[in-house]
């Protein structure tokens, strides 16, 4: 098969790496890709959000299958557009991807189907939002309804901070129309875990649980980022909790979406908080998480293409999906200054050496005059396995040692922060 993967980050590198191992995949393409992906797939110069351009390219080049990995093209309906052009695609349709694209929608769905989540109200009127914040008190959480690059959530310790956040989103349009509607919700406490699951519209098959590290600095300090590292599986997610999540959250969500006429085919991301009252949903995403994907797919012992096909065909329940009985750690090496201002174009050294002991997934990299250079905030995800979580973490840090680029920044406490 000729397969195209849409996207350009570490997640897409991990998906390409796994698909490359499939005997079903004869030719692999990635749009737009990065310097690491270019070593295993042909990179195509079409932007991930260019729906028309992607369909045109996929058609002209006779793709047999397209994997849409990032949130934006899913929310724009790229899967629907590809299918309308006769090209099978992996990922939810637009009407199911809305569980990530609209927090108001997903909260409403959870309320209707009694899926545990934080108590909330939705507002389109700033004065009413401010009055509600005043009435509820702090701590309280203010969220822009739409996609905001992971930055549209403010966990406010004080009432004034929450009010400022609501004003910035609703009146100052800090996130454009994404903030015209805001969700204001109860502040939950407890460790956070991610559970990614394959879904075929009806059945759901979970992957090993994982844990992201969203803050930029050690001890979960500093600004929110796209993710500074991930481990799998996190020790807090016990088999008892997993069972409870399956019964109270995963199955009810897949059934609810089907019931609503929005069957979910693809990877569904359950962002969970293990609160003193039990596991609750923090957020849904309509795709693999990044960097969780890099850690979790490293544990998959089988053919990812078979799973993608089953998600489309609706026979996921019949598939034997195996996972290595090991742990994984993905350590993100970022540009100094990320997620705020940072420079690009610095040469990266030590990649070959590091690659001997781990898989180095590229995120923000480019090729310049025969040299791999930095080209984004998150640059690399050094991913290693171990027989214990501790070993996986040690292996990832040890493997990353030879890598160097100017102003390189990484957290020293991946796997030890919670
Ligand atoms: P989200 O984009 O919805 O995942 O939110 C980003 C982060 O904000 C989450 O990973 C949590 O750490 C935090 N957060 C979101 N909602 C809540 C909540 N209701 N209570 C406590 N923390 C939250
Ligand atoms: N790692 C968080 C996300 O992908 O949304």
PDB file of N, CA and C in Angstrom, residues 170-222:
ATOM      1  N   UNK A 170     -12.849  36.429  26.451  1.00  0.00           N
ATOM      2  CA  UNK A 170     -14.162  36.805  25.905  1.00  0.00           C
ATOM      3  C   UNK A 170     -14.184  38.218  25.336  1.00  0.00           C
ATOM      4  N   UNK A 171     -13.525  39.177  26.018  1.00  0.00           N
ATOM      5  CA  UNK A 171     -13.578  40.562  25.555  1.00  0.00           C
ATOM      6  C   UNK A 171     -12.379  40.899  24.667  1.00  0.00           C
ATOM      7  N   UNK A 172     -11.169  40.509  25.106  1.00  0.00           N
ATOM      8  CA  UNK A 172      -9.963  40.875  24.343  1.00  0.00           C
ATOM      9  C   UNK A 172      -9.674  39.890  23.211  1.00  0.00           C
ATOM     10  N   UNK A 173     -10.427  38.806  23.149  1.00  0.00           N
ATOM     11  CA  UNK A 173     -10.285  37.815  22.067  1.00  0.00           C
ATOM     12  C   UNK A 173      -8.846  37.285  21.938  1.00  0.00           C
ATOM     13  N   UNK A 174      -8.262  36.954  23.098  1.00  0.00           N
ATOM     14  CA  UNK A 174      -6.882  36.470  23.111  1.00  0.00           C
ATOM     15  C   UNK A 174      -6.698  35.225  22.236  1.00  0.00           C
ATOM     16  N   UNK A 175      -7.710  34.388  22.150  1.00  0.00           N
ATOM     17  CA  UNK A 175      -7.621  33.180  21.311  1.00  0.00           C
ATOM     18  C   UNK A 175      -8.601  33.275  20.139  1.00  0.00           C
ATOM     19  N   UNK A 176      -8.889  34.510  19.706  1.00  0.00           N
ATOM     20  CA  UNK A 176      -9.828  34.701  18.589  1.00  0.00           C
ATOM     21  C   UNK A 176     -11.194  34.146  18.942  1.00  0.00           C
ATOM     22  N   UNK A 177     -11.854  33.542  17.952  1.00  0.00           N
ATOM     23  CA  UNK A 177     -13.213  33.047  18.198  1.00  0.00           C
ATOM     24  C   UNK A 177     -13.216  31.825  19.118  1.00  0.00           C
ATOM     25  N   UNK A 178     -12.052  31.166  19.317  1.00  0.00           N
ATOM     26  CA  UNK A 178     -11.993  30.017  20.232  1.00  0.00           C
ATOM     27  C   UNK A 178     -12.466  30.399  21.632  1.00  0.00           C
ATOM     28  N   UNK A 179     -12.361  31.694  21.980  1.00  0.00           N
ATOM     29  CA  UNK A 179     -12.723  32.123  23.326  1.00  0.00           C
ATOM     30  C   UNK A 179     -14.068  32.848  23.410  1.00  0.00           C
ATOM     31  N   UNK A 180     -14.851  32.848  22.334  1.00  0.00           N
ATOM     32  CA  UNK A 180     -16.162  33.517  22.388  1.00  0.00           C
ATOM     33  C   UNK A 180     -17.065  32.808  23.386  1.00  0.00           C
ATOM     34  N   UNK A 181     -16.884  31.491  23.459  1.00  0.00           N
ATOM     35  CA  UNK A 181     -17.582  30.708  24.478  1.00  0.00           C
ATOM     36  C   UNK A 181     -16.528  30.224  25.468  1.00  0.00           C
ATOM     37  N   UNK A 182     -16.822  30.317  26.765  1.00  0.00           N
ATOM     38  CA  UNK A 182     -15.887  29.751  27.747  1.00  0.00           C
ATOM     39  C   UNK A 182     -16.615  28.744  28.625  1.00  0.00           C
ATOM     40  N   UNK A 183     -15.829  27.777  29.083  1.00  0.00           N
ATOM     41  CA  UNK A 183     -16.325  26.797  30.036  1.00  0.00           C
ATOM     42  C   UNK A 183     -15.641  27.126  31.362  1.00  0.00           C
ATOM     43  N   UNK A 184     -16.425  27.272  32.416  1.00  0.00           N
ATOM     44  CA  UNK A 184     -15.828  27.541  33.728  1.00  0.00           C
ATOM     45  C   UNK A 184     -16.147  26.344  34.610  1.00  0.00           C
ATOM     46  N   UNK A 185     -15.091  25.738  35.166  1.00  0.00           N
ATOM     47  CA  UNK A 185     -15.356  24.498  35.886  1.00  0.00           C
ATOM     48  C   UNK A 185     -14.629  24.389  37.217  1.00  0.00           C
ATOM     49  N   UNK A 186     -15.134  23.484  37.986  1.00  0.00           N
ATOM     50  CA  UNK A 186     -14.593  23.139  39.294  1.00  0.00           C
ATOM     51  C   UNK A 186     -13.143  22.681  39.143  1.00  0.00           C
ATOM     52  N   UNK A 187     -12.295  23.050  40.092  1.00  0.00           N
ATOM     53  CA  UNK A 187     -10.896  22.645  40.052  1.00  0.00           C
ATOM     54  C   UNK A 187     -10.758  21.272  40.707  1.00  0.00           C
ATOM     55  N   UNK A 188     -10.260  20.304  39.953  1.00  0.00           N
ATOM     56  CA  UNK A 188     -10.083  18.950  40.488  1.00  0.00           C
ATOM     57  C   UNK A 188      -8.640  18.801  40.976  1.00  0.00           C
ATOM     58  N   UNK A 189      -8.424  17.792  41.808  1.00  0.00           N
ATOM     59  CA  UNK A 189      -7.060  17.508  42.264  1.00  0.00           C
ATOM     60  C   UNK A 189      -6.761  16.027  42.080  1.00  0.00           C
ATOM     61  N   UNK A 190      -5.462  15.729  41.981  1.00  0.00           N
ATOM     62  CA  UNK A 190      -5.038  14.336  41.835  1.00  0.00           C
ATOM     63  C   UNK A 190      -4.088  14.194  40.670  1.00  0.00           C
ATOM     64  N   UNK A 191      -3.406  13.028  40.573  1.00  0.00           N
ATOM     65  CA  UNK A 191      -2.491  12.821  39.455  1.00  0.00           C
ATOM     66  C   UNK A 191      -3.234  12.730  38.128  1.00  0.00           C
ATOM     67  N   UNK A 192      -2.573  13.204  37.067  1.00  0.00           N
ATOM     68  CA  UNK A 192      -3.184  13.137  35.734  1.00  0.00           C
ATOM     69  C   UNK A 192      -2.566  11.992  34.950  1.00  0.00           C
ATOM     70  N   UNK A 193      -3.399  11.246  34.262  1.00  0.00           N
ATOM     71  CA  UNK A 193      -2.888  10.216  33.351  1.00  0.00           C
ATOM     72  C   UNK A 193      -3.608  10.337  32.012  1.00  0.00           C
ATOM     73  N   UNK A 194      -2.947   9.845  30.995  1.00  0.00           N
ATOM     74  CA  UNK A 194      -3.530   9.811  29.659  1.00  0.00           C
ATOM     75  C   UNK A 194      -3.814   8.363  29.307  1.00  0.00           C
ATOM     76  N   UNK A 195      -4.996   8.100  28.792  1.00  0.00           N
ATOM     77  CA  UNK A 195      -5.246   6.785  28.206  1.00  0.00           C
ATOM     78  C   UNK A 195      -5.640   7.005  26.753  1.00  0.00           C
ATOM     79  N   UNK A 196      -4.817   6.460  25.861  1.00  0.00           N
ATOM     80  CA  UNK A 196      -5.118   6.499  24.432  1.00  0.00           C
ATOM     81  C   UNK A 196      -5.810   5.192  24.088  1.00  0.00           C
ATOM     82  N   UNK A 197      -6.790   5.266  23.196  1.00  0.00           N
ATOM     83  CA  UNK A 197      -7.503   4.047  22.823  1.00  0.00           C
ATOM     84  C   UNK A 197      -7.829   4.078  21.340  1.00  0.00           C
ATOM     85  N   UNK A 198      -7.763   2.904  20.721  1.00  0.00           N
ATOM     86  CA  UNK A 198      -8.238   2.771  19.348  1.00  0.00           C
ATOM     87  C   UNK A 198      -9.749   2.567  19.412  1.00  0.00           C
ATOM     88  N   UNK A 199     -10.448   3.150  18.454  1.00  0.00           N
ATOM     89  CA  UNK A 199     -11.903   2.981  18.427  1.00  0.00           C
ATOM     90  C   UNK A 199     -12.349   2.764  16.985  1.00  0.00           C
ATOM     91  N   UNK A 200     -13.351   1.909  16.820  1.00  0.00           N
ATOM     92  CA  UNK A 200     -13.835   1.620  15.459  1.00  0.00           C
ATOM     93  C   UNK A 200     -15.307   1.985  15.295  1.00  0.00           C
ATOM     94  N   UNK A 201     -15.760   2.935  16.086  1.00  0.00           N
ATOM     95  CA  UNK A 201     -17.153   3.361  16.013  1.00  0.00           C
ATOM     96  C   UNK A 201     -17.987   2.671  17.073  1.00  0.00           C
ATOM     97  N   UNK A 202     -17.581   1.446  17.417  1.00  0.00           N
ATOM     98  CA  UNK A 202     -18.361   0.646  18.335  1.00  0.00           C
ATOM     99  C   UNK A 202     -17.506   0.059  19.471  1.00  0.00           C
ATOM    100  N   UNK A 203     -16.347  -0.462  19.096  1.00  0.00           N
ATOM    101  CA  UNK A 203     -15.471  -1.083  20.089  1.00  0.00           C
ATOM    102  C   UNK A 203     -14.334  -0.137  20.445  1.00  0.00           C
ATOM    103  N   UNK A 204     -13.793  -0.345  21.649  1.00  0.00           N
ATOM    104  CA  UNK A 204     -12.674   0.483  22.080  1.00  0.00           C
ATOM    105  C   UNK A 204     -11.596  -0.422  22.670  1.00  0.00           C
ATOM    106  N   UNK A 205     -10.340  -0.204  22.256  1.00  0.00           N
ATOM    107  CA  UNK A 205      -9.222  -1.009  22.763  1.00  0.00           C
ATOM    108  C   UNK A 205      -8.170  -0.045  23.305  1.00  0.00           C
ATOM    109  N   UNK A 206      -7.958  -0.100  24.600  1.00  0.00           N
ATOM    110  CA  UNK A 206      -7.016   0.854  25.188  1.00  0.00           C
ATOM    111  C   UNK A 206      -5.565   0.438  24.944  1.00  0.00           C
ATOM    112  N   UNK A 207      -4.716   1.433  24.883  1.00  0.00           N
ATOM    113  CA  UNK A 207      -3.259   1.212  24.836  1.00  0.00           C
ATOM    114  C   UNK A 207      -2.768   1.305  26.277  1.00  0.00           C
ATOM    115  N   UNK A 208      -1.497   0.947  26.544  1.00  0.00           N
ATOM    116  CA  UNK A 208      -0.990   1.145  27.902  1.00  0.00           C
ATOM    117  C   UNK A 208      -1.135   2.628  28.290  1.00  0.00           C
ATOM    118  N   UNK A 209      -1.481   2.878  29.548  1.00  0.00           N
ATOM    119  CA  UNK A 209      -1.660   4.264  29.996  1.00  0.00           C
ATOM    120  C   UNK A 209      -0.323   5.005  29.932  1.00  0.00           C
ATOM    121  N   UNK A 210      -0.402   6.326  29.933  1.00  0.00           N
ATOM    122  CA  UNK A 210       0.821   7.121  29.866  1.00  0.00           C
ATOM    123  C   UNK A 210       0.637   8.410  30.671  1.00  0.00           C
ATOM    124  N   UNK A 211       1.699   9.177  30.747  1.00  0.00           N
ATOM    125  CA  UNK A 211       1.645  10.420  31.529  1.00  0.00           C
ATOM    126  C   UNK A 211       2.530  11.454  30.851  1.00  0.00           C
ATOM    127  N   UNK A 212       1.935  12.592  30.579  1.00  0.00           N
ATOM    128  CA  UNK A 212       2.662  13.701  29.963  1.00  0.00           C
ATOM    129  C   UNK A 212       3.227  14.597  31.068  1.00  0.00           C
ATOM    130  N   UNK A 213       4.157  15.458  30.711  1.00  0.00           N
ATOM    131  CA  UNK A 213       4.696  16.464  31.649  1.00  0.00           C
ATOM    132  C   UNK A 213       4.565  17.797  30.937  1.00  0.00           C
ATOM    133  N   UNK A 214       3.486  18.534  31.257  1.00  0.00           N
ATOM    134  CA  UNK A 214       3.135  19.686  30.415  1.00  0.00           C
ATOM    135  C   UNK A 214       3.933  20.945  30.724  1.00  0.00           C
ATOM    136  N   UNK A 215       4.343  21.116  32.010  1.00  0.00           N
ATOM    137  CA  UNK A 215       5.035  22.367  32.352  1.00  0.00           C
ATOM    138  C   UNK A 215       6.475  22.342  31.860  1.00  0.00           C
ATOM    139  N   UNK A 216       7.015  23.533  31.627  1.00  0.00           N
ATOM    140  CA  UNK A 216       8.347  23.651  31.004  1.00  0.00           C
ATOM    141  C   UNK A 216       9.490  23.242  31.939  1.00  0.00           C
ATOM    142  N   UNK A 217       9.310  23.471  33.259  1.00  0.00           N
ATOM    143  CA  UNK A 217      10.454  23.285  34.163  1.00  0.00           C
ATOM    144  C   UNK A 217      10.229  22.173  35.187  1.00  0.00           C
ATOM    145  N   UNK A 218      11.312  21.773  35.826  1.00  0.00           N
ATOM    146  CA  UNK A 218      11.253  20.705  36.826  1.00  0.00           C
ATOM    147  C   UNK A 218      10.269  21.037  37.945  1.00  0.00           C
ATOM    148  N   UNK A 219       9.721  20.000  38.549  1.00  0.00           N
ATOM    149  CA  UNK A 219       8.785  20.186  39.651  1.00  0.00           C
ATOM    150  C   UNK A 219       7.444  20.724  39.156  1.00  0.00           C
ATOM    151  N   UNK A 220       7.136  20.514  37.873  1.00  0.00           N
ATOM    152  CA  UNK A 220       5.887  21.016  37.273  1.00  0.00           C
ATOM    153  C   UNK A 220       5.728  22.518  37.467  1.00  0.00           C
ATOM    154  N   UNK A 221       6.813  23.254  37.213  1.00  0.00           N
ATOM    155  CA  UNK A 221       6.786  24.714  37.305  1.00  0.00           C
ATOM    156  C   UNK A 221       6.869  25.299  35.894  1.00  0.00           C
ATOM    157  N   UNK A 222       6.533  26.591  35.819  1.00  0.00           N
ATOM    158  CA  UNK A 222       6.698  27.300  34.552  1.00  0.00           C
ATOM    159  C   UNK A 222       5.503  27.155  33.645  1.00  0.00           C
TER     160      UNK A 222
END
